[in-house]
Coordinates of C-alpha atoms in Angstrom, one line a residue:
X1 CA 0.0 0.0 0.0
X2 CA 1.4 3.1 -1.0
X3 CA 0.4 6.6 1.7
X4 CA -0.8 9.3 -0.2
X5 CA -1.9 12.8 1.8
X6 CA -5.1 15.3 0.8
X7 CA -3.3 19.1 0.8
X8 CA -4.6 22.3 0.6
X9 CA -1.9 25.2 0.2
X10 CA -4.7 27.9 0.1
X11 CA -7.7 28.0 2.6
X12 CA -8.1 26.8 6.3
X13 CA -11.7 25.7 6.1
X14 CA -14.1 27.5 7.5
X15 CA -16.8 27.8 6.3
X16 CA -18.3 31.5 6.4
X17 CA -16.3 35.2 6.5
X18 CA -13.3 36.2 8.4
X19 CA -15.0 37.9 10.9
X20 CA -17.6 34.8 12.3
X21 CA -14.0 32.2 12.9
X22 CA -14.7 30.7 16.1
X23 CA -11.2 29.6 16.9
X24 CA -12.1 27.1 20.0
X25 CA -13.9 25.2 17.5
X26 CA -10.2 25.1 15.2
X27 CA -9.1 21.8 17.6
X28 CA -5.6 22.1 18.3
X29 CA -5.2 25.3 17.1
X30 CA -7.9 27.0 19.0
X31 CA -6.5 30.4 19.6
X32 CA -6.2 33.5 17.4
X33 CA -2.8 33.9 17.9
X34 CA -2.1 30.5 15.7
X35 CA -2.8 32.3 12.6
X36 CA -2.2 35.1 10.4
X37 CA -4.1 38.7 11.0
X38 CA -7.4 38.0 8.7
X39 CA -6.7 40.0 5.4
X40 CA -7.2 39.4 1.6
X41 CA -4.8 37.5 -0.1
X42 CA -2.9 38.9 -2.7
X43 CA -0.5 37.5 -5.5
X44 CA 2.4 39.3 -3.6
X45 CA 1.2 36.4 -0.5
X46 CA 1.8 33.4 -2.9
X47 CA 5.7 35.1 -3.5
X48 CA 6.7 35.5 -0.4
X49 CA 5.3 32.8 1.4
X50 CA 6.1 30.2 -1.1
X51 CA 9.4 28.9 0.6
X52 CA 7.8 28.2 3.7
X53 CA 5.0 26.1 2.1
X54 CA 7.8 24.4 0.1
X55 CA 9.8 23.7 2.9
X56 CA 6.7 22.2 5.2
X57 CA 5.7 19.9 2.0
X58 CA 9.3 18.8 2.0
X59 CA 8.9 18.0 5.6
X60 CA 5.5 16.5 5.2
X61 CA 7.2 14.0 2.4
X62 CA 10.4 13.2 4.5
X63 CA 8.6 12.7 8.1
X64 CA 5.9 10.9 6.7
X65 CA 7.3 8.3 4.2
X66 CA 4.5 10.3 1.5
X67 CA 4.2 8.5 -1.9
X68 CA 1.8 10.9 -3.2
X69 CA -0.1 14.2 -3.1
X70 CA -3.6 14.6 -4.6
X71 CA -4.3 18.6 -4.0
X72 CA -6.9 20.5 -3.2
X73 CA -8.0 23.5 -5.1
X74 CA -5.5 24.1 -7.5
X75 CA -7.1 26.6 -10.1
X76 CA -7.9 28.5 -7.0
X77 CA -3.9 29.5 -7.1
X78 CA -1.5 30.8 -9.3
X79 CA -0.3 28.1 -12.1
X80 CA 3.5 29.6 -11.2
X81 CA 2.9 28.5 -7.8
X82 CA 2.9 25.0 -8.2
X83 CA 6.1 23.9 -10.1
X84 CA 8.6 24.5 -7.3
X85 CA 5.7 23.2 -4.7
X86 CA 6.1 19.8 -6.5
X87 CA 9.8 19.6 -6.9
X88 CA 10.2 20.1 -3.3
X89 CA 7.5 17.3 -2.5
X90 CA 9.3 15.2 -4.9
X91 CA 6.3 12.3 -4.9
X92 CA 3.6 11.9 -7.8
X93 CA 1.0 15.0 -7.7
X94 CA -2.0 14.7 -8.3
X95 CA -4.3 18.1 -8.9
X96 CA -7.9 18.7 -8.3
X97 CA -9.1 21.0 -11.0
X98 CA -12.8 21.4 -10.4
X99 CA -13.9 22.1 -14.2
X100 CA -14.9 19.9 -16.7
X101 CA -14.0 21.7 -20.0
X102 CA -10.6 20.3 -21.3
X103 CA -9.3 23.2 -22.5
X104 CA -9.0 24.3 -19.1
X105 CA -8.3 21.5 -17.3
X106 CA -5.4 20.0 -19.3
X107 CA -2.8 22.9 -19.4
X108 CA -2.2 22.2 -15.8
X109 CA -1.0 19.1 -16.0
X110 CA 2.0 21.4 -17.4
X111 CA 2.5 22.6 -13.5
X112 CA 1.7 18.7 -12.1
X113 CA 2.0 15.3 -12.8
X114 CA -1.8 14.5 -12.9
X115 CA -5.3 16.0 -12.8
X116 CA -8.5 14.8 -11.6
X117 CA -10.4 13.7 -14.8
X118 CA -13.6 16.1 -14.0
X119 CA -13.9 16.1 -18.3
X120 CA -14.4 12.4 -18.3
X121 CA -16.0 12.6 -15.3
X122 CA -18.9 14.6 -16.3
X123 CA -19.4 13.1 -19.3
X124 CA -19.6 9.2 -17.8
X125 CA -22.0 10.3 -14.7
X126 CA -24.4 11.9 -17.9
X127 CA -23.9 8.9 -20.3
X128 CA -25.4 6.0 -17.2
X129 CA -27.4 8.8 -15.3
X130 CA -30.5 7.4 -17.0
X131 CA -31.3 5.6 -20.4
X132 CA -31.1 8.8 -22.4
X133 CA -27.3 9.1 -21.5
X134 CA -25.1 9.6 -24.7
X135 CA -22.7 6.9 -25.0
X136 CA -21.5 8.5 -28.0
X137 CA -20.9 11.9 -26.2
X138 CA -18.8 9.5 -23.3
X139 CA -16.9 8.0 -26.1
X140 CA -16.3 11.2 -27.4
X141 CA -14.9 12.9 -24.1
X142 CA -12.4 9.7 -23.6
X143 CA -11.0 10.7 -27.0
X144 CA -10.6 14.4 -26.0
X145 CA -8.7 13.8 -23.2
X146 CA -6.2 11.4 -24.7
X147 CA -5.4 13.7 -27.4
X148 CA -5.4 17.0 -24.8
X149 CA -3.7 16.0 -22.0
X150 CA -0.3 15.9 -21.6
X151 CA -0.4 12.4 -19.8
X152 CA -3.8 10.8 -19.5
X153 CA -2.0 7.4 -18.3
X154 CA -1.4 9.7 -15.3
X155 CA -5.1 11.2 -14.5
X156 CA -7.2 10.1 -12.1
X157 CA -10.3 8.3 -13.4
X158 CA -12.8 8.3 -10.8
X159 CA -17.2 8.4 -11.0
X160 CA -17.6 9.5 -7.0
X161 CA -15.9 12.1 -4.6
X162 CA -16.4 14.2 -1.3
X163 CA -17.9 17.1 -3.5
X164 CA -20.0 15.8 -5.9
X165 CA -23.6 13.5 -5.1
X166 CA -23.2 10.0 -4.9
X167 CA -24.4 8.2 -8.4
X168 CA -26.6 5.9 -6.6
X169 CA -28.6 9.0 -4.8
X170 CA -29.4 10.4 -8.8
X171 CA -30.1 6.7 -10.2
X172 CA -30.8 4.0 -7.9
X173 CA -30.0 1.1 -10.3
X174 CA -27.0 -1.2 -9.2
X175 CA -26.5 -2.9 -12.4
X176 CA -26.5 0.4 -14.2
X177 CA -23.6 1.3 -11.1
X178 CA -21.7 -1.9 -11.4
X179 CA -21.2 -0.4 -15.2
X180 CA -20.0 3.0 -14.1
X181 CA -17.4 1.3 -11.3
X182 CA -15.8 -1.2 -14.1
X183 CA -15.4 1.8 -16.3
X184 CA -13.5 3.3 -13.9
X185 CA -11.0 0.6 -13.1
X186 CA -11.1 -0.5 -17.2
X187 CA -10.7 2.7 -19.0
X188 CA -7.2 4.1 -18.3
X189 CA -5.5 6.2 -16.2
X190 CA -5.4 5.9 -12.5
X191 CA -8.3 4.1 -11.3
X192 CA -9.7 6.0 -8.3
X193 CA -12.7 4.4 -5.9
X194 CA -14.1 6.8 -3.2
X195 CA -14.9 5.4 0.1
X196 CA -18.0 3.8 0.2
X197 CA -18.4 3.1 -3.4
X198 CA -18.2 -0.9 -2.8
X199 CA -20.5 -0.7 -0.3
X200 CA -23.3 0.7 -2.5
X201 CA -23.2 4.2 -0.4
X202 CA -26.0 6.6 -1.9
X203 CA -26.0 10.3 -0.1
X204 CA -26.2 13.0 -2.2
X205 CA -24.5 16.4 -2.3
X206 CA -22.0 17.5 0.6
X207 CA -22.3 16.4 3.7
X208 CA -24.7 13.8 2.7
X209 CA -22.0 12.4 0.1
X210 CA -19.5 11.6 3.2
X211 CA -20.6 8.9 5.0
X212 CA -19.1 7.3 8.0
X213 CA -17.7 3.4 6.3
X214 CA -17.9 2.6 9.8
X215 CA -21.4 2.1 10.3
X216 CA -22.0 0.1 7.0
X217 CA -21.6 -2.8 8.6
X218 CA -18.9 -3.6 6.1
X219 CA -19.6 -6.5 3.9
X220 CA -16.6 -8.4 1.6
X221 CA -19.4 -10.0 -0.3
X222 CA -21.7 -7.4 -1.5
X223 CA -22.1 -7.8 -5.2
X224 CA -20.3 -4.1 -5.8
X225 CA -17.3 -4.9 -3.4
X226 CA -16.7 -8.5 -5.1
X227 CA -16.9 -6.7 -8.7
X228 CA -14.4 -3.8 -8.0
X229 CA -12.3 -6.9 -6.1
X230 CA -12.6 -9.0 -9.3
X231 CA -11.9 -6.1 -12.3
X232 CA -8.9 -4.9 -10.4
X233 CA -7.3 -8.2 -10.1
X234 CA -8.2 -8.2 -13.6
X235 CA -6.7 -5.3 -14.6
X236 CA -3.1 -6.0 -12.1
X237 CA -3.1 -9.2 -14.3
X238 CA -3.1 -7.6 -17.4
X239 CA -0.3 -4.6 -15.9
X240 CA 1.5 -7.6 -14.8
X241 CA 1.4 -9.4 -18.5
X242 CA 2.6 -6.7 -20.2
X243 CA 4.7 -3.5 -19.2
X244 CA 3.3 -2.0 -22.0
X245 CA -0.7 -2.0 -20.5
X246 CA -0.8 1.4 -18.7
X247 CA 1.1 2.9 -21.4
X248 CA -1.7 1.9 -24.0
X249 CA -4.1 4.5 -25.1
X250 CA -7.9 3.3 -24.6
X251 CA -9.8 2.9 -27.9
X252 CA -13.5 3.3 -28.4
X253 CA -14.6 0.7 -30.8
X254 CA -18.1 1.0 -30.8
X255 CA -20.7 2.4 -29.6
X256 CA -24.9 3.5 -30.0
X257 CA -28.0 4.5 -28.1
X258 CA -27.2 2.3 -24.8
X259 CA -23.5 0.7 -25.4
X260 CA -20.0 1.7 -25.2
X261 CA -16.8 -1.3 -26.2
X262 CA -13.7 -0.3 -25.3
X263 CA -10.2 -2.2 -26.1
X264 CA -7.0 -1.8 -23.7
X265 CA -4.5 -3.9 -24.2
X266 CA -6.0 -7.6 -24.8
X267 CA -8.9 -6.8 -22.8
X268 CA -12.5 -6.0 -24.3
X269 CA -15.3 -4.3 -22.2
X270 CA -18.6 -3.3 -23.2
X271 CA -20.9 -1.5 -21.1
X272 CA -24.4 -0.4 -21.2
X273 CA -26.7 2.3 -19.5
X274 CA -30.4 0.2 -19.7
X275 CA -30.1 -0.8 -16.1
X276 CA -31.5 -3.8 -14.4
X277 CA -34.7 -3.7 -16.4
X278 CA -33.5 -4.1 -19.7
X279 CA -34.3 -6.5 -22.2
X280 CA -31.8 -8.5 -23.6
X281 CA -29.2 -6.7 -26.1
X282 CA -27.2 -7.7 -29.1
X283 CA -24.9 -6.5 -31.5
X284 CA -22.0 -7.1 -33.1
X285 CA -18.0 -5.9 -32.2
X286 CA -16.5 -5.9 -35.7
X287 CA -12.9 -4.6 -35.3
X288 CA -12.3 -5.9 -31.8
X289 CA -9.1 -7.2 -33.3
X290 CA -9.8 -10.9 -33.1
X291 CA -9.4 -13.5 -36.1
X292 CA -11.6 -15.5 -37.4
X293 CA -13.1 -18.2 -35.2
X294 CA -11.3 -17.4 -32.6
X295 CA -12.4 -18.6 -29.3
X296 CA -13.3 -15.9 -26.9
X297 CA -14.2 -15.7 -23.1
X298 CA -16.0 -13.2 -21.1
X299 CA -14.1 -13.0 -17.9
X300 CA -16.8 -11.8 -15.5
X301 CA -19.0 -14.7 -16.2
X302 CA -17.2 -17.0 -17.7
X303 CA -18.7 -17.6 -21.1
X304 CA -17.6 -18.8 -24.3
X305 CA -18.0 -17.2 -27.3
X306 CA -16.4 -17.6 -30.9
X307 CA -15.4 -15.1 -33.2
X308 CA -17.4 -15.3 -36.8
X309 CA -15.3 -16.3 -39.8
X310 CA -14.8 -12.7 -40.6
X311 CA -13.1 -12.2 -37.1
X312 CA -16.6 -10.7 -35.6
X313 CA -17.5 -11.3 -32.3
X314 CA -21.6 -11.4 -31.2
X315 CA -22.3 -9.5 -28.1
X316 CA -25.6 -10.4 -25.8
X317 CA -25.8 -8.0 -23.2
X318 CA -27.6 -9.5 -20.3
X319 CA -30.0 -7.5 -17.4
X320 CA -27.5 -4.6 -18.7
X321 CA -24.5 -6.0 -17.0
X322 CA -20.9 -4.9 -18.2
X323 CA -18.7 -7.4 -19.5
X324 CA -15.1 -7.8 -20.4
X325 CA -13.6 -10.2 -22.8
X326 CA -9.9 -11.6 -23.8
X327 CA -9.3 -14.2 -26.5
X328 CA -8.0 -17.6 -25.3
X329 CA -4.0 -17.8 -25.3
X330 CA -2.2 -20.8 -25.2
X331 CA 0.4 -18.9 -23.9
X332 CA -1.1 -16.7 -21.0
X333 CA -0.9 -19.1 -17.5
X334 CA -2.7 -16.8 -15.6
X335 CA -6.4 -17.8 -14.4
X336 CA -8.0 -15.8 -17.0
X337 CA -6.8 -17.1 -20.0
X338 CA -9.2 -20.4 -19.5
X339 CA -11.9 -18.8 -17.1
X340 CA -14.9 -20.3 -19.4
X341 CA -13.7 -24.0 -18.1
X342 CA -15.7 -25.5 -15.1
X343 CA -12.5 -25.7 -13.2
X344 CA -11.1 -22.4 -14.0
X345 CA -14.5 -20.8 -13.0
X346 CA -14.0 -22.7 -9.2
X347 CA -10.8 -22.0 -9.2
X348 CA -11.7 -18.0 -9.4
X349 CA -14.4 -19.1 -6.4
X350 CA -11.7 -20.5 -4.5
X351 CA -9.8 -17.3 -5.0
X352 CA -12.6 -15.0 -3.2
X353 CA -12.2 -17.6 -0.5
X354 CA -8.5 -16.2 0.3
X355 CA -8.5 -12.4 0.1
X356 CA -5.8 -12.3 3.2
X357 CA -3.6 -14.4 0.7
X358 CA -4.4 -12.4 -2.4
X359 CA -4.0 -9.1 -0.4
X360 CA -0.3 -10.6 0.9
X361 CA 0.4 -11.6 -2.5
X362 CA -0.2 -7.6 -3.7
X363 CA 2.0 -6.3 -0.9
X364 CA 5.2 -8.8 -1.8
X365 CA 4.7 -8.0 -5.8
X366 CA 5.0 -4.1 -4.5
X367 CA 7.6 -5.0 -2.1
X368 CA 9.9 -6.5 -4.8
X369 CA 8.9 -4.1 -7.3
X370 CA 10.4 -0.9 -5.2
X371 CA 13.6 -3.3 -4.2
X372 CA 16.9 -0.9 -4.6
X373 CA 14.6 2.0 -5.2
X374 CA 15.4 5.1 -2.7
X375 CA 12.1 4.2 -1.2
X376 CA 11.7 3.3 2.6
X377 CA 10.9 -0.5 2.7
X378 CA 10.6 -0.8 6.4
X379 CA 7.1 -0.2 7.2
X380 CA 6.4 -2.6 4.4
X381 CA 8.0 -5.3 5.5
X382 CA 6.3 -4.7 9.0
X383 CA 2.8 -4.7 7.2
X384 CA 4.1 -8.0 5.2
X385 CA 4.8 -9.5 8.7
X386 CA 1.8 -8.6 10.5
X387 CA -0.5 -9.7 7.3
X388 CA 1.4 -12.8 7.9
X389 CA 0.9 -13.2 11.1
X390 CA -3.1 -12.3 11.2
X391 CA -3.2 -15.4 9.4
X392 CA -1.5 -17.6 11.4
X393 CA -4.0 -16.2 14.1
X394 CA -7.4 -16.4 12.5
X395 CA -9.3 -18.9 14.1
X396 CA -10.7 -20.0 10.3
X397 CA -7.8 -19.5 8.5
X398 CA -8.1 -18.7 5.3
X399 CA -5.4 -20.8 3.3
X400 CA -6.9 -23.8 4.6
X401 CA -10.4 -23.5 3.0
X402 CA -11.5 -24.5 -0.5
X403 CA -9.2 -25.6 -2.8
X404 CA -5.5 -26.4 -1.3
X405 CA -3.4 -26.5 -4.0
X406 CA -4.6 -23.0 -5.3
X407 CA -3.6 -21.9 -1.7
X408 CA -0.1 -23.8 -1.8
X409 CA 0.7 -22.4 -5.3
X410 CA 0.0 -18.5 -4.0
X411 CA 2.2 -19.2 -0.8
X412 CA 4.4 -20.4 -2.9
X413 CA 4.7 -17.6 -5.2
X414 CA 4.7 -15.3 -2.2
X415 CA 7.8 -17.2 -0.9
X416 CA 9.4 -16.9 -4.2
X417 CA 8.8 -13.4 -4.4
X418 CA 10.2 -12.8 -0.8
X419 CA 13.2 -14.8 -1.4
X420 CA 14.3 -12.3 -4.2
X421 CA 14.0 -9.5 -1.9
X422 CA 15.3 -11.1 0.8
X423 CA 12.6 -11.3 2.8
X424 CA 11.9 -13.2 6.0
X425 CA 11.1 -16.3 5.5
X426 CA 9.5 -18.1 8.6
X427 CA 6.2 -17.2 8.7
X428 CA 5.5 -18.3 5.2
X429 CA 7.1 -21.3 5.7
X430 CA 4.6 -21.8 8.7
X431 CA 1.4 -21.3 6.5
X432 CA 2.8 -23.7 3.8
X433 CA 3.4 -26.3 6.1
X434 CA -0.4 -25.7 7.6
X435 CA -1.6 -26.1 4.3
X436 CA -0.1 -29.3 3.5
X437 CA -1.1 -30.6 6.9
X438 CA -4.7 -29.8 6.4
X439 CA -5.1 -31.7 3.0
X440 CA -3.8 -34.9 4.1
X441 CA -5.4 -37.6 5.8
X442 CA -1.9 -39.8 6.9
X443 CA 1.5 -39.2 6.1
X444 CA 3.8 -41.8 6.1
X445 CA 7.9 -41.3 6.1
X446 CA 10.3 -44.0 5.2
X447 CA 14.2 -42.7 5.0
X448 CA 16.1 -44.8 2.6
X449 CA 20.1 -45.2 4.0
X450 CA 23.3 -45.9 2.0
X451 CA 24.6 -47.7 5.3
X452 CA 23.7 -50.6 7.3
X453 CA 22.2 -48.8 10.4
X454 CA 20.9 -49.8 13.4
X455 CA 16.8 -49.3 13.5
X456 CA 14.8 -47.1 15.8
X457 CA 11.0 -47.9 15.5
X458 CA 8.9 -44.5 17.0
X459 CA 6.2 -42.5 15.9
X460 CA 5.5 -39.1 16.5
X461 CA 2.2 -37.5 16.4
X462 CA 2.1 -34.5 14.2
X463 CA -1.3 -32.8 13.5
X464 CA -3.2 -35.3 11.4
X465 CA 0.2 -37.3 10.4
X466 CA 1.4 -40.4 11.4
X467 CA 5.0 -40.7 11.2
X468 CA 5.7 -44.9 10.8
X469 CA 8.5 -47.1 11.2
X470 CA 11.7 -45.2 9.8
X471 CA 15.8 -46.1 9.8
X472 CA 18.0 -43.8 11.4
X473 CA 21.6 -43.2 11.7
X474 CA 23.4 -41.6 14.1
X475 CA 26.0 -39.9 12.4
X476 CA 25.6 -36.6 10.3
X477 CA 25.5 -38.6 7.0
X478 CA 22.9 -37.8 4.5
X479 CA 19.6 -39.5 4.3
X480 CA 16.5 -39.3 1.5
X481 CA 13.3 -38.6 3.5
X482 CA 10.0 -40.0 1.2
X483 CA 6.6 -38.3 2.5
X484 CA 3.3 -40.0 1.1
X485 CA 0.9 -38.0 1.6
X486 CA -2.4 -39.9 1.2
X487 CA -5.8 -36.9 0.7
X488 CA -8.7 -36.9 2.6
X489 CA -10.7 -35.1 -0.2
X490 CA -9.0 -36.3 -3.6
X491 CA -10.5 -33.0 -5.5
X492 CA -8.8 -30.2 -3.0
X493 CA -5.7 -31.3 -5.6
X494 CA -7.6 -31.8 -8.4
X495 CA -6.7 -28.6 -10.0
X496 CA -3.0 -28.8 -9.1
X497 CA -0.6 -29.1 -12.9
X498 CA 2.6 -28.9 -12.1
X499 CA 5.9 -28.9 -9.4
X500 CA 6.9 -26.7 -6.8
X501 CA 10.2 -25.6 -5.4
X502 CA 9.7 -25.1 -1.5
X503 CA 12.2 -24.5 1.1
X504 CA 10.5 -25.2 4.9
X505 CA 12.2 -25.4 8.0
X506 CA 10.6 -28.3 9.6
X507 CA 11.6 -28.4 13.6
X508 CA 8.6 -30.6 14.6
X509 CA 10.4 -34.1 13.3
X510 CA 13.3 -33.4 15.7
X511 CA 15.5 -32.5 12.5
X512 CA 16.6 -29.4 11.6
X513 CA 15.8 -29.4 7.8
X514 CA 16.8 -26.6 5.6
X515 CA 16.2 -28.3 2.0
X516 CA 15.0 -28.0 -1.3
X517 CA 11.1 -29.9 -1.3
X518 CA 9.9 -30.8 -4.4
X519 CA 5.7 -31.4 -4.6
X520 CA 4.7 -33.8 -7.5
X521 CA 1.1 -34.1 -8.2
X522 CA 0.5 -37.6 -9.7
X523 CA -3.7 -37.9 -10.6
X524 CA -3.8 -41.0 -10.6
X525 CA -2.7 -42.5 -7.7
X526 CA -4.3 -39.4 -6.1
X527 CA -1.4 -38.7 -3.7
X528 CA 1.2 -35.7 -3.4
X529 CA 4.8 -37.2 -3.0
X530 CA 7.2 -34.7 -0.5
X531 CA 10.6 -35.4 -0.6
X532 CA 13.8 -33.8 1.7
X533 CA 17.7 -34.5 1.5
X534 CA 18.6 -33.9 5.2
X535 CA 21.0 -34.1 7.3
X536 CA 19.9 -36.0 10.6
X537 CA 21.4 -34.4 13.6
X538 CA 23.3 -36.8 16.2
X539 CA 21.8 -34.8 19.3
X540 CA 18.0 -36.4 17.8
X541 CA 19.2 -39.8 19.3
X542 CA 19.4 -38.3 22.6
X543 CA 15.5 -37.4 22.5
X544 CA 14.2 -40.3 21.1
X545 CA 12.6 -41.6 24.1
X546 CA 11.1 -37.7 24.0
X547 CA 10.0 -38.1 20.2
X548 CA 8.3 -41.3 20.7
X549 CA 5.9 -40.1 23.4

């Protein structure tokens, strides 16, 4: 998670003349002599004043650990004002430019990095406000903007804020609202959800727009919070698949009375402003960019659909749903690129069954990608532990539900990713070894020996393993160690296709293993073989009596 702080350089906030402030109300600065003699300010202020503001910001940054500015009021203040403000923040600035014309808004993304997209933003609430919206005049206004701005890739794309009524409060549809929040996370730039959004929040115009989360007795599986869940993982797939995603101008490719298609990247998404009412809708995507009978998913609900032999692809819009569609690749081996298969479309279930594990996989990916930046990584790597650690606390932990070999393939990837970075490795190691505990019934070990050894027959109780009759030696030679793990529920593997590289630290045997573990899936004999090279400590044959019990 990256911190990003709300500034304003140019008003205090309250709300009425100089004259009424009631300072005991300004908590902690609650006495006149906190602030500046009330007077008008002038250009020859912003002048003289400007180092101090730069030199607070600076502060603000350092103190802080700041990754980012989104600020307040900006065409309320000089345009010369703001280039030396940002160089001494030195983090990505974002600007709140309350206007929607783009001639106006886009020159000041000449003064900062970004701007608030108010042109888009008028011009999507219009087009899904009711049925008469103009999808052309939507399409139309994402055009403007790429060719205006400086850098749309860098404006904030957003359909709610603190200032403006919530869409719900002006059309109380949530199909026509799941359309306007996938738009926002789909059509480029920075993808910006207000508070409350995934919740279905539905005040109107300030204060009534800035509700207290709180209260909302916050749900993880309300239809809008699982969509915005599922089209961002969507779109940090396709960011992750190619480096070339956020870069890639958004095109409109079609659109009429009720429907907008547009293509980034490899991804297709169609949207529609009927609502929940409407009857079903078709039509026809004709340079999409596919080939001809070319096999086609949509992603959301995992359909199939083929391309027509002139490369077309038929769209049936459904209860006025959005969707978003990708052509099969043999060579994408990400979930999506087979989402239409029954086992794809559980494995995406099982995935909403582990948001800790999907939320500690986002932190490592940002962890490793800022590795030998000049960023601060220590307060991530605390949040990484302490993620890490709620799991290992949760009385229904989360990596042990549903599907187990999804679960051991994300912990693995998170311990992958950790390792290049150089993260610590423990705790992951823990929930690995919790999840291979909980989808076995038995596991048996047998260690093969190159010497004639003398025997020690003991078994040691270890969660839902049985340890059986093994060969020891007591010398520091090295041994193979076979696991058979025999399942209690053959399909919790059932989607597993390939072999893992794990490194655990395994204390519970009485050995300390530090080892390469390689995890075979064989279907057929529906068992997951574990195997370690060790080295068997002589100090275990002094605890044996201790191991057996």
């Amino acid at each position: 998670m990256y911190l990003m702080i709300d500034v304003v350089v140019n008003h205090y906030g309250w709300a009425g003349s100089g004259s009424t402030v009631e300072y005991r109300k300004m908590y902690p600065f609650t006495d006149r002599d906190y602030f500046h003699p009330y007077r008008k300010i002038t250009s020859q202020d912003y002048l003289s004043n400007q180092t101090a503001v730069e030199q607070w910001v600076s502060s603000l940054v350092s103190v802080f650990g700041v990754d980012g500015l989104r600020i307040d009021t900006v065409k309320h203040v000089e345009k010369s004002f703001w280039p030396s403000f940002k160089s001494a923040a030195g983090v990505y600035a974002l600007g709140e430019v309350f206007d929607g014309d783009v001639a106006y808004t886009c020159p000041y993304q000449e003064q900062l990095d970004g701007l608030l997209n108010y042109p888009l933003y008028y011009a999507l609430t219009r087009a899904f406000r009711d049925t008469n919206g103009s999808m052309v005049s939507l399409g139309a206004a994402l055009r403007t903007v790429q060719d205006s701005c400086r850098d749309p890739t860098l404006l904030g794309t957003f359909s709610e804020n603190h200032d403006n009524p919530r869409f719900l409060s002006q059309r109380d549809d949530e199909n026509a609202y799941t359309n306007v929040v996938v738009f926002t996370i789909l059509a480029g730039g920075i993808p910006i959800i207000y508070q409350g959004q995934e919740q279905g929040f539905l005040g109107g115009k300030d204060p009534l727009n800035r509700e207290a989360l709180w209260t909302s007795g916050y749900s993880t599986k309300s239809p809008l919070y699982t969509v915005i869940a599922s089209v961002n993982r969507i779109r940090n797939h396709e960011i992750l698949a190619s480096s070339e995603y956020l870069t890639t101008p958004t095109s409109v490719i079609y659109t009429d009375d009720h429907h907008i298609a547009l293509r980034k990247g490899r991804l297709i998404s169609v949207y529609s402003n009927e609502g929940s009412n409407a009857m079903a809708s078709n039509f026809s995507l004709n340079n999409a960019g596919f080939r001809r009978n070319q096999p086609i998913v949509e992603i959301l609900t995992c359909r199939n659909f083929t391309t027509d032999a002139q490369g077309n692809l038929q769209v049936s819009v459904l209860e006025g749903l959005p969707q978003i569609f990708q052509q099969q690749s043999d060579n994408d081996n990400m979930t999506i690129r087979s989402v239409a298969s029954a086992d794809v479309a559980r494995t995406m279930k099982d995935e909403e069954a582990y948001p800790q594990l999907v939320d500690l996989e986002n932190l490592v990916a940002v962890r490793k990608s800022i590795t030998g930046s000049n960023l601060s990584m220590a307060h991530l790597d605390q949040i990484i532990a302490k993620t890490i650690d709620d799991i290992q606390k949760d009385d229904d932990p989360v990596h042990l539900k549903g599907n187990s070999a999804l679960a051991l393939k994300k912990l693995n990837g998170i311990r992958m990713e950790m390792m290049a970075f150089g993260g610590e490795l423990s705790g992951v190691n823990t929930l690995i070894e919790q999840t291979i505990i909980s989808s076995c019934g038995k596991m048996e070990i047998a260690i093969e020996n190159t010497q004639a050894l003398p025997e020690h027959d003991w078994s040691i109780p270890l969660a839902n393993f049985t340890v059986g009759s093994s060969v020891f030696s007591n010398t520091t030679s090295k041994h193979r160690l076979t696991l058979t793990c025999t399942q209690q529920d053959p399909e919790k593997f059932s989607l597993f296709d390939g072999p893992l590289n794990l490194q655990i630290e395994d204390e519970k045997l009485g050995f300390n293993i530090n080892a390469i573990l390689g995890l075979d899936w064989v279907p057929t004999q529906k068992k997951v073989h574990l195997v370690y090279d060790l080295f068997a400590e002589p100090s275990l044959w002094d605890k044996k009596d201790k191991l057996r019990t």
